Amino acid sequence: MPAAPNRRLVAVVLLVPIVVTLALWAFAWPAARTAPRDLPVGVAGSAPVADRLQQQLEQRHDAFEIHRYDSEAAARTAIEDRSVYGAVVVTAKGPELLTASAAGPVVAQLLREAVTASAPPGTPVPVTDVVAAPATDPRGGVLGATILPLAIAGVAAGSAVTLLRLRGGRAATAVLGVAALVGIIAAALTDSWLGILTGDWWAEAGTLGLTVLAIGATVAGLAALIGPAGIGLGALLMVLVGNPFSGVTSAPELLPRPVGMIGQWLPPGAGGSLLRSVAFFDGHAAGAATLTLTLWAALGLTAVIVGGRRRPPAPEAPEAAPSRQPALTP
């Protein structure tokens, strides 16, 4: 058997298990290590009761990042602005918990358990959901499931323009067109039909489209700069790393360090955070995620344009067949 096919055989046998191992690590490890890590939480009320409650929460090994507020109204405003995930309000009757299940049902449940454990035995802890998740998606599972299709759509767009040999402006226009259409279609499905998004329709469509654009432009840009291998690199970065590191099914602060931070620097994580902001919080705390997606999209489109200005490799000329001269007859 020739040496080249043997090398390809060995590459396939080794590469597939490596990819599977990476996928299992990326998806299973963060899920198995879910726990609060500097989770922003508010405490409202007057000393000394509020001070004791803060000290109890701070004893949980850096699980919570405590923010103090003078009143319940200030704590509610902080939750609506996405400054904190929830707040404990100290009252004459005991502690009361304010949550925002729209920011993450897993976080709301975690706070409920933590505050109940910190309260005196037998003391009921009333819970108020300040920004509730929609009734059509109370556990946030459907919202979490939207990010992977967006990542696949972006990778598919970047792959298609590369495999169809679209270059420069045509490639950029194709990726922009795909992103715009996917954003509109996805908003129609998730908001108008399923009702899992409840914010401004066009803001949601723009967020969904910008997420696809950031991913698709990155894949197409990598392919334009380094060739077809850029498709694999982009898919690896966006799907096998960006999706499980996004924290959209729980919260970035529940993932192991520095996974949560890395996830927010990648388009899937930034897209999930921005989608929550525009869908449930009137766009509050949307600046960082918007900037992240815009930078990825701009850099990707720039790479597409720059790569398109390169001359494509000239096809090798077929070797001329040896001419056969007719035999001369005496």
PDB file of C-alpha atoms in Angstrom, residues 82-304:
ATOM      1  CA  ARG A  82     -28.560  43.105  35.515  1.00  0.00           C
ATOM      2  CA  SER A  83     -26.070  44.379  38.086  1.00  0.00           C
ATOM      3  CA  VAL A  84     -26.909  41.408  40.351  1.00  0.00           C
ATOM      4  CA  TYR A  85     -28.718  38.109  39.851  1.00  0.00           C
ATOM      5  CA  GLY A  86     -30.785  38.499  43.010  1.00  0.00           C
ATOM      6  CA  ALA A  87     -30.910  40.168  46.398  1.00  0.00           C
ATOM      7  CA  VAL A  88     -31.727  39.359  50.007  1.00  0.00           C
ATOM      8  CA  VAL A  89     -33.816  42.012  51.747  1.00  0.00           C
ATOM      9  CA  VAL A  90     -33.684  42.124  55.546  1.00  0.00           C
ATOM     10  CA  THR A  91     -37.076  43.006  57.039  1.00  0.00           C
ATOM     11  CA  ALA A  92     -38.607  42.996  60.498  1.00  0.00           C
ATOM     12  CA  LYS A  93     -40.233  39.635  59.707  1.00  0.00           C
ATOM     13  CA  GLY A  94     -37.022  38.077  58.457  1.00  0.00           C
ATOM     14  CA  PRO A  95     -35.155  37.806  55.147  1.00  0.00           C
ATOM     15  CA  GLU A  96     -36.920  38.027  51.811  1.00  0.00           C
ATOM     16  CA  LEU A  97     -35.361  36.930  48.536  1.00  0.00           C
ATOM     17  CA  LEU A  98     -35.614  38.741  45.218  1.00  0.00           C
ATOM     18  CA  THR A  99     -34.648  36.708  42.164  1.00  0.00           C
ATOM     19  CA  ALA A 100     -34.686  37.032  38.370  1.00  0.00           C
ATOM     20  CA  SER A 101     -35.368  33.664  36.780  1.00  0.00           C
ATOM     21  CA  ALA A 102     -35.107  35.342  33.360  1.00  0.00           C
ATOM     22  CA  ALA A 103     -31.397  35.851  34.084  1.00  0.00           C
ATOM     23  CA  GLY A 104     -31.038  32.124  34.705  1.00  0.00           C
ATOM     24  CA  PRO A 105     -33.437  29.705  36.404  1.00  0.00           C
ATOM     25  CA  VAL A 106     -30.475  27.694  37.696  1.00  0.00           C
ATOM     26  CA  VAL A 107     -29.137  30.761  39.484  1.00  0.00           C
ATOM     27  CA  ALA A 108     -32.547  31.592  40.948  1.00  0.00           C
ATOM     28  CA  GLN A 109     -32.834  28.077  42.388  1.00  0.00           C
ATOM     29  CA  LEU A 110     -29.287  28.235  43.751  1.00  0.00           C
ATOM     30  CA  LEU A 111     -29.983  31.527  45.529  1.00  0.00           C
ATOM     31  CA  ARG A 112     -33.185  30.134  46.982  1.00  0.00           C
ATOM     32  CA  GLU A 113     -31.307  27.199  48.466  1.00  0.00           C
ATOM     33  CA  ALA A 114     -28.419  29.337  49.764  1.00  0.00           C
ATOM     34  CA  VAL A 115     -30.633  31.935  51.462  1.00  0.00           C
ATOM     35  CA  THR A 116     -32.901  29.290  52.968  1.00  0.00           C
ATOM     36  CA  ALA A 117     -29.849  27.551  54.420  1.00  0.00           C
ATOM     37  CA  SER A 118     -28.585  30.846  55.885  1.00  0.00           C
ATOM     38  CA  ALA A 119     -31.912  31.724  57.525  1.00  0.00           C
ATOM     39  CA  PRO A 120     -32.692  30.622  61.105  1.00  0.00           C
ATOM     40  CA  PRO A 121     -34.136  27.082  61.228  1.00  0.00           C
ATOM     41  CA  GLY A 122     -37.847  27.025  60.527  1.00  0.00           C
ATOM     42  CA  THR A 123     -37.901  30.562  59.191  1.00  0.00           C
ATOM     43  CA  PRO A 124     -39.796  30.793  55.881  1.00  0.00           C
ATOM     44  CA  VAL A 125     -38.097  32.873  53.209  1.00  0.00           C
ATOM     45  CA  PRO A 126     -40.590  34.588  50.858  1.00  0.00           C
ATOM     46  CA  VAL A 127     -39.359  34.695  47.250  1.00  0.00           C
ATOM     47  CA  THR A 128     -40.304  37.314  44.660  1.00  0.00           C
ATOM     48  CA  ASP A 129     -39.359  36.810  41.029  1.00  0.00           C
ATOM     49  CA  VAL A 130     -38.625  40.370  39.927  1.00  0.00           C
ATOM     50  CA  VAL A 131     -37.936  39.487  36.267  1.00  0.00           C
ATOM     51  CA  ALA A 132     -39.598  36.163  35.643  1.00  0.00           C
ATOM     52  CA  ALA A 133     -38.765  33.798  32.827  1.00  0.00           C
ATOM     53  CA  PRO A 134     -41.585  33.439  30.292  1.00  0.00           C
ATOM     54  CA  ALA A 135     -44.217  30.833  31.106  1.00  0.00           C
ATOM     55  CA  THR A 136     -43.420  29.108  27.807  1.00  0.00           C
ATOM     56  CA  ASP A 137     -39.823  28.485  28.946  1.00  0.00           C
ATOM     57  CA  PRO A 138     -39.747  28.559  32.764  1.00  0.00           C
ATOM     58  CA  ARG A 139     -36.526  26.507  33.037  1.00  0.00           C
ATOM     59  CA  GLY A 140     -34.682  28.373  30.280  1.00  0.00           C
ATOM     60  CA  GLY A 141     -34.028  25.178  28.332  1.00  0.00           C
ATOM     61  CA  VAL A 142     -35.379  26.455  25.024  1.00  0.00           C
ATOM     62  CA  LEU A 143     -33.405  29.688  25.248  1.00  0.00           C
ATOM     63  CA  GLY A 144     -30.256  27.697  25.987  1.00  0.00           C
ATOM     64  CA  ALA A 145     -30.932  25.479  22.994  1.00  0.00           C
ATOM     65  CA  THR A 146     -30.974  28.427  20.563  1.00  0.00           C
ATOM     66  CA  ILE A 147     -27.236  29.129  20.715  1.00  0.00           C
ATOM     67  CA  LEU A 148     -26.042  25.870  19.143  1.00  0.00           C
ATOM     68  CA  PRO A 149     -28.202  26.296  15.994  1.00  0.00           C
ATOM     69  CA  LEU A 150     -26.881  29.834  15.637  1.00  0.00           C
ATOM     70  CA  ALA A 151     -23.311  28.542  15.873  1.00  0.00           C
ATOM     71  CA  ILE A 152     -24.052  25.864  13.283  1.00  0.00           C
ATOM     72  CA  ALA A 153     -25.658  28.450  10.994  1.00  0.00           C
ATOM     73  CA  GLY A 154     -22.588  30.666  11.249  1.00  0.00           C
ATOM     74  CA  VAL A 155     -20.189  27.805  10.542  1.00  0.00           C
ATOM     75  CA  ALA A 156     -22.361  26.680   7.628  1.00  0.00           C
ATOM     76  CA  ALA A 157     -22.369  30.201   6.145  1.00  0.00           C
ATOM     77  CA  GLY A 158     -18.599  30.540   6.421  1.00  0.00           C
ATOM     78  CA  SER A 159     -18.084  27.060   4.974  1.00  0.00           C
ATOM     79  CA  ALA A 160     -20.479  27.633   2.085  1.00  0.00           C
ATOM     80  CA  VAL A 161     -18.830  30.826   0.836  1.00  0.00           C
ATOM     81  CA  THR A 162     -15.447  29.084   1.011  1.00  0.00           C
ATOM     82  CA  LEU A 163     -16.475  25.882  -0.742  1.00  0.00           C
ATOM     83  CA  LEU A 164     -18.381  27.838  -3.400  1.00  0.00           C
ATOM     84  CA  ARG A 165     -15.223  29.935  -3.938  1.00  0.00           C
ATOM     85  CA  LEU A 166     -16.866  33.274  -3.257  1.00  0.00           C
ATOM     86  CA  ARG A 167     -14.202  35.843  -2.541  1.00  0.00           C
ATOM     87  CA  GLY A 168     -13.864  39.377  -1.252  1.00  0.00           C
ATOM     88  CA  GLY A 169     -16.992  41.494  -1.425  1.00  0.00           C
ATOM     89  CA  ARG A 170     -19.179  38.662  -2.704  1.00  0.00           C
ATOM     90  CA  ALA A 171     -18.209  36.452   0.225  1.00  0.00           C
ATOM     91  CA  ALA A 172     -18.827  39.247   2.719  1.00  0.00           C
ATOM     92  CA  THR A 173     -22.214  40.039   1.150  1.00  0.00           C
ATOM     93  CA  ALA A 174     -23.212  36.380   1.291  1.00  0.00           C
ATOM     94  CA  VAL A 175     -22.348  36.093   4.993  1.00  0.00           C
ATOM     95  CA  LEU A 176     -24.208  39.335   5.755  1.00  0.00           C
ATOM     96  CA  GLY A 177     -27.254  38.121   3.839  1.00  0.00           C
ATOM     97  CA  VAL A 178     -27.317  34.779   5.627  1.00  0.00           C
ATOM     98  CA  ALA A 179     -26.986  36.462   9.021  1.00  0.00           C
ATOM     99  CA  ALA A 180     -29.832  38.894   8.306  1.00  0.00           C
ATOM    100  CA  LEU A 181     -32.195  36.173   7.106  1.00  0.00           C
ATOM    101  CA  VAL A 182     -31.348  33.812   9.948  1.00  0.00           C
ATOM    102  CA  GLY A 183     -31.905  36.616  12.463  1.00  0.00           C
ATOM    103  CA  ILE A 184     -35.378  37.348  11.078  1.00  0.00           C
ATOM    104  CA  ILE A 185     -36.355  33.686  10.844  1.00  0.00           C
ATOM    105  CA  ALA A 186     -35.034  32.866  14.311  1.00  0.00           C
ATOM    106  CA  ALA A 187     -36.881  35.816  15.860  1.00  0.00           C
ATOM    107  CA  ALA A 188     -40.077  34.725  14.123  1.00  0.00           C
ATOM    108  CA  LEU A 189     -39.702  31.226  15.574  1.00  0.00           C
ATOM    109  CA  THR A 190     -38.569  32.081  19.112  1.00  0.00           C
ATOM    110  CA  ASP A 191     -40.659  35.215  19.689  1.00  0.00           C
ATOM    111  CA  SER A 192     -43.664  35.233  17.387  1.00  0.00           C
ATOM    112  CA  TRP A 193     -44.316  31.479  17.432  1.00  0.00           C
ATOM    113  CA  LEU A 194     -42.823  29.878  20.554  1.00  0.00           C
ATOM    114  CA  GLY A 195     -43.017  32.968  22.760  1.00  0.00           C
ATOM    115  CA  ILE A 196     -39.785  32.231  24.627  1.00  0.00           C
ATOM    116  CA  LEU A 197     -38.468  35.749  23.912  1.00  0.00           C
ATOM    117  CA  THR A 198     -40.558  38.668  25.109  1.00  0.00           C
ATOM    118  CA  GLY A 199     -38.531  41.778  24.262  1.00  0.00           C
ATOM    119  CA  ASP A 200     -38.387  44.106  21.290  1.00  0.00           C
ATOM    120  CA  TRP A 201     -38.755  41.952  18.166  1.00  0.00           C
ATOM    121  CA  TRP A 202     -36.273  43.791  15.992  1.00  0.00           C
ATOM    122  CA  ALA A 203     -33.687  43.975  18.775  1.00  0.00           C
ATOM    123  CA  GLU A 204     -33.961  40.210  19.162  1.00  0.00           C
ATOM    124  CA  ALA A 205     -33.668  39.668  15.412  1.00  0.00           C
ATOM    125  CA  GLY A 206     -30.623  41.936  15.328  1.00  0.00           C
ATOM    126  CA  THR A 207     -28.997  40.056  18.199  1.00  0.00           C
ATOM    127  CA  LEU A 208     -29.605  36.674  16.580  1.00  0.00           C
ATOM    128  CA  GLY A 209     -28.330  37.922  13.240  1.00  0.00           C
ATOM    129  CA  LEU A 210     -25.267  39.603  14.752  1.00  0.00           C
ATOM    130  CA  THR A 211     -24.363  36.359  16.522  1.00  0.00           C
ATOM    131  CA  VAL A 212     -24.541  34.421  13.248  1.00  0.00           C
ATOM    132  CA  LEU A 213     -22.572  37.153  11.482  1.00  0.00           C
ATOM    133  CA  ALA A 214     -19.787  37.114  14.076  1.00  0.00           C
ATOM    134  CA  ILE A 215     -19.437  33.339  13.778  1.00  0.00           C
ATOM    135  CA  GLY A 216     -19.852  33.113  10.012  1.00  0.00           C
ATOM    136  CA  ALA A 217     -17.486  35.984   9.274  1.00  0.00           C
ATOM    137  CA  THR A 218     -14.854  34.454  11.546  1.00  0.00           C
ATOM    138  CA  VAL A 219     -15.048  31.070   9.809  1.00  0.00           C
ATOM    139  CA  ALA A 220     -15.009  32.624   6.343  1.00  0.00           C
ATOM    140  CA  GLY A 221     -12.175  34.969   7.330  1.00  0.00           C
ATOM    141  CA  LEU A 222     -10.012  32.146   8.676  1.00  0.00           C
ATOM    142  CA  ALA A 223     -10.629  30.148   5.511  1.00  0.00           C
ATOM    143  CA  ALA A 224      -9.756  33.166   3.361  1.00  0.00           C
ATOM    144  CA  LEU A 225      -6.452  33.614   5.201  1.00  0.00           C
ATOM    145  CA  ILE A 226      -5.244  30.050   5.758  1.00  0.00           C
ATOM    146  CA  GLY A 227      -7.332  27.990   3.364  1.00  0.00           C
ATOM    147  CA  PRO A 228      -9.947  25.256   3.960  1.00  0.00           C
ATOM    148  CA  ALA A 229      -8.283  24.355   7.264  1.00  0.00           C
ATOM    149  CA  GLY A 230      -9.789  27.605   8.559  1.00  0.00           C
ATOM    150  CA  ILE A 231     -13.234  26.001   8.396  1.00  0.00           C
ATOM    151  CA  GLY A 232     -12.177  23.295  10.821  1.00  0.00           C
ATOM    152  CA  LEU A 233     -10.447  25.783  13.102  1.00  0.00           C
ATOM    153  CA  GLY A 234     -13.484  28.062  13.135  1.00  0.00           C
ATOM    154  CA  ALA A 235     -15.886  25.178  13.814  1.00  0.00           C
ATOM    155  CA  LEU A 236     -13.661  23.955  16.634  1.00  0.00           C
ATOM    156  CA  LEU A 237     -13.528  27.418  18.207  1.00  0.00           C
ATOM    157  CA  MET A 238     -17.224  28.266  17.878  1.00  0.00           C
ATOM    158  CA  VAL A 239     -18.972  24.929  18.365  1.00  0.00           C
ATOM    159  CA  LEU A 240     -16.701  22.732  20.464  1.00  0.00           C
ATOM    160  CA  VAL A 241     -15.388  25.567  22.657  1.00  0.00           C
ATOM    161  CA  GLY A 242     -17.695  28.566  22.338  1.00  0.00           C
ATOM    162  CA  ASN A 243     -20.977  26.714  22.808  1.00  0.00           C
ATOM    163  CA  PRO A 244     -20.235  24.807  26.056  1.00  0.00           C
ATOM    164  CA  PHE A 245     -18.279  27.760  27.448  1.00  0.00           C
ATOM    165  CA  SER A 246     -21.139  30.183  26.761  1.00  0.00           C
ATOM    166  CA  GLY A 247     -22.900  29.646  30.102  1.00  0.00           C
ATOM    167  CA  VAL A 248     -26.247  30.288  28.447  1.00  0.00           C
ATOM    168  CA  THR A 249     -27.884  27.276  30.115  1.00  0.00           C
ATOM    169  CA  SER A 250     -26.795  28.445  33.583  1.00  0.00           C
ATOM    170  CA  ALA A 251     -24.606  31.545  34.018  1.00  0.00           C
ATOM    171  CA  PRO A 252     -20.970  32.414  33.275  1.00  0.00           C
ATOM    172  CA  GLU A 253     -20.315  32.777  37.015  1.00  0.00           C
ATOM    173  CA  LEU A 254     -21.315  29.144  37.565  1.00  0.00           C
ATOM    174  CA  LEU A 255     -18.631  27.759  35.241  1.00  0.00           C
ATOM    175  CA  PRO A 256     -15.063  26.912  36.328  1.00  0.00           C
ATOM    176  CA  ARG A 257     -12.525  29.697  36.074  1.00  0.00           C
ATOM    177  CA  PRO A 258     -11.529  30.933  33.531  1.00  0.00           C
ATOM    178  CA  VAL A 259     -14.109  29.112  31.378  1.00  0.00           C
ATOM    179  CA  GLY A 260     -16.906  31.572  32.090  1.00  0.00           C
ATOM    180  CA  MET A 261     -14.738  34.568  31.192  1.00  0.00           C
ATOM    181  CA  ILE A 262     -13.405  32.932  28.011  1.00  0.00           C
ATOM    182  CA  GLY A 263     -16.927  32.025  26.964  1.00  0.00           C
ATOM    183  CA  GLN A 264     -18.040  35.654  27.141  1.00  0.00           C
ATOM    184  CA  TRP A 265     -15.185  36.635  24.824  1.00  0.00           C
ATOM    185  CA  LEU A 266     -16.474  34.255  22.142  1.00  0.00           C
ATOM    186  CA  PRO A 267     -19.545  34.927  19.973  1.00  0.00           C
ATOM    187  CA  PRO A 268     -21.782  32.132  21.372  1.00  0.00           C
ATOM    188  CA  GLY A 269     -21.377  33.366  24.945  1.00  0.00           C
ATOM    189  CA  ALA A 270     -21.666  37.032  24.026  1.00  0.00           C
ATOM    190  CA  GLY A 271     -24.693  36.254  21.863  1.00  0.00           C
ATOM    191  CA  GLY A 272     -26.438  34.411  24.701  1.00  0.00           C
ATOM    192  CA  SER A 273     -25.819  37.240  27.165  1.00  0.00           C
ATOM    193  CA  LEU A 274     -26.972  39.889  24.705  1.00  0.00           C
ATOM    194  CA  LEU A 275     -30.095  37.885  23.873  1.00  0.00           C
ATOM    195  CA  ARG A 276     -31.084  37.740  27.558  1.00  0.00           C
ATOM    196  CA  SER A 277     -30.555  41.485  27.881  1.00  0.00           C
ATOM    197  CA  VAL A 278     -32.707  42.477  24.924  1.00  0.00           C
ATOM    198  CA  ALA A 279     -35.359  39.789  25.475  1.00  0.00           C
ATOM    199  CA  PHE A 280     -36.028  40.269  29.204  1.00  0.00           C
ATOM    200  CA  PHE A 281     -34.151  43.306  30.582  1.00  0.00           C
ATOM    201  CA  ASP A 282     -34.876  46.088  28.047  1.00  0.00           C
ATOM    202  CA  GLY A 283     -31.289  46.008  26.805  1.00  0.00           C
ATOM    203  CA  HIS A 284     -29.614  46.637  30.173  1.00  0.00           C
ATOM    204  CA  ALA A 285     -25.994  45.412  30.472  1.00  0.00           C
ATOM    205  CA  ALA A 286     -25.839  44.822  26.725  1.00  0.00           C
ATOM    206  CA  GLY A 287     -22.784  46.953  25.971  1.00  0.00           C
ATOM    207  CA  ALA A 288     -19.961  44.467  26.539  1.00  0.00           C
ATOM    208  CA  ALA A 289     -21.662  41.654  24.613  1.00  0.00           C
ATOM    209  CA  THR A 290     -22.534  43.959  21.721  1.00  0.00           C
ATOM    210  CA  LEU A 291     -18.942  45.158  21.509  1.00  0.00           C
ATOM    211  CA  THR A 292     -17.619  41.593  21.556  1.00  0.00           C
ATOM    212  CA  LEU A 293     -19.891  40.441  18.720  1.00  0.00           C
ATOM    213  CA  THR A 294     -19.179  43.566  16.680  1.00  0.00           C
ATOM    214  CA  LEU A 295     -15.414  43.089  16.991  1.00  0.00           C
ATOM    215  CA  TRP A 296     -15.589  39.445  15.888  1.00  0.00           C
ATOM    216  CA  ALA A 297     -17.822  40.362  12.936  1.00  0.00           C
ATOM    217  CA  ALA A 298     -15.609  43.284  11.886  1.00  0.00           C
ATOM    218  CA  LEU A 299     -12.385  41.301  12.135  1.00  0.00           C
ATOM    219  CA  GLY A 300     -13.918  38.379  10.270  1.00  0.00           C
ATOM    220  CA  LEU A 301     -15.252  40.524   7.424  1.00  0.00           C
ATOM    221  CA  THR A 302     -11.923  42.330   7.192  1.00  0.00           C
ATOM    222  CA  ALA A 303     -10.155  38.989   6.852  1.00  0.00           C
ATOM    223  CA  VAL A 304     -12.634  37.982   4.146  1.00  0.00           C
TER     224      VAL A 304
END
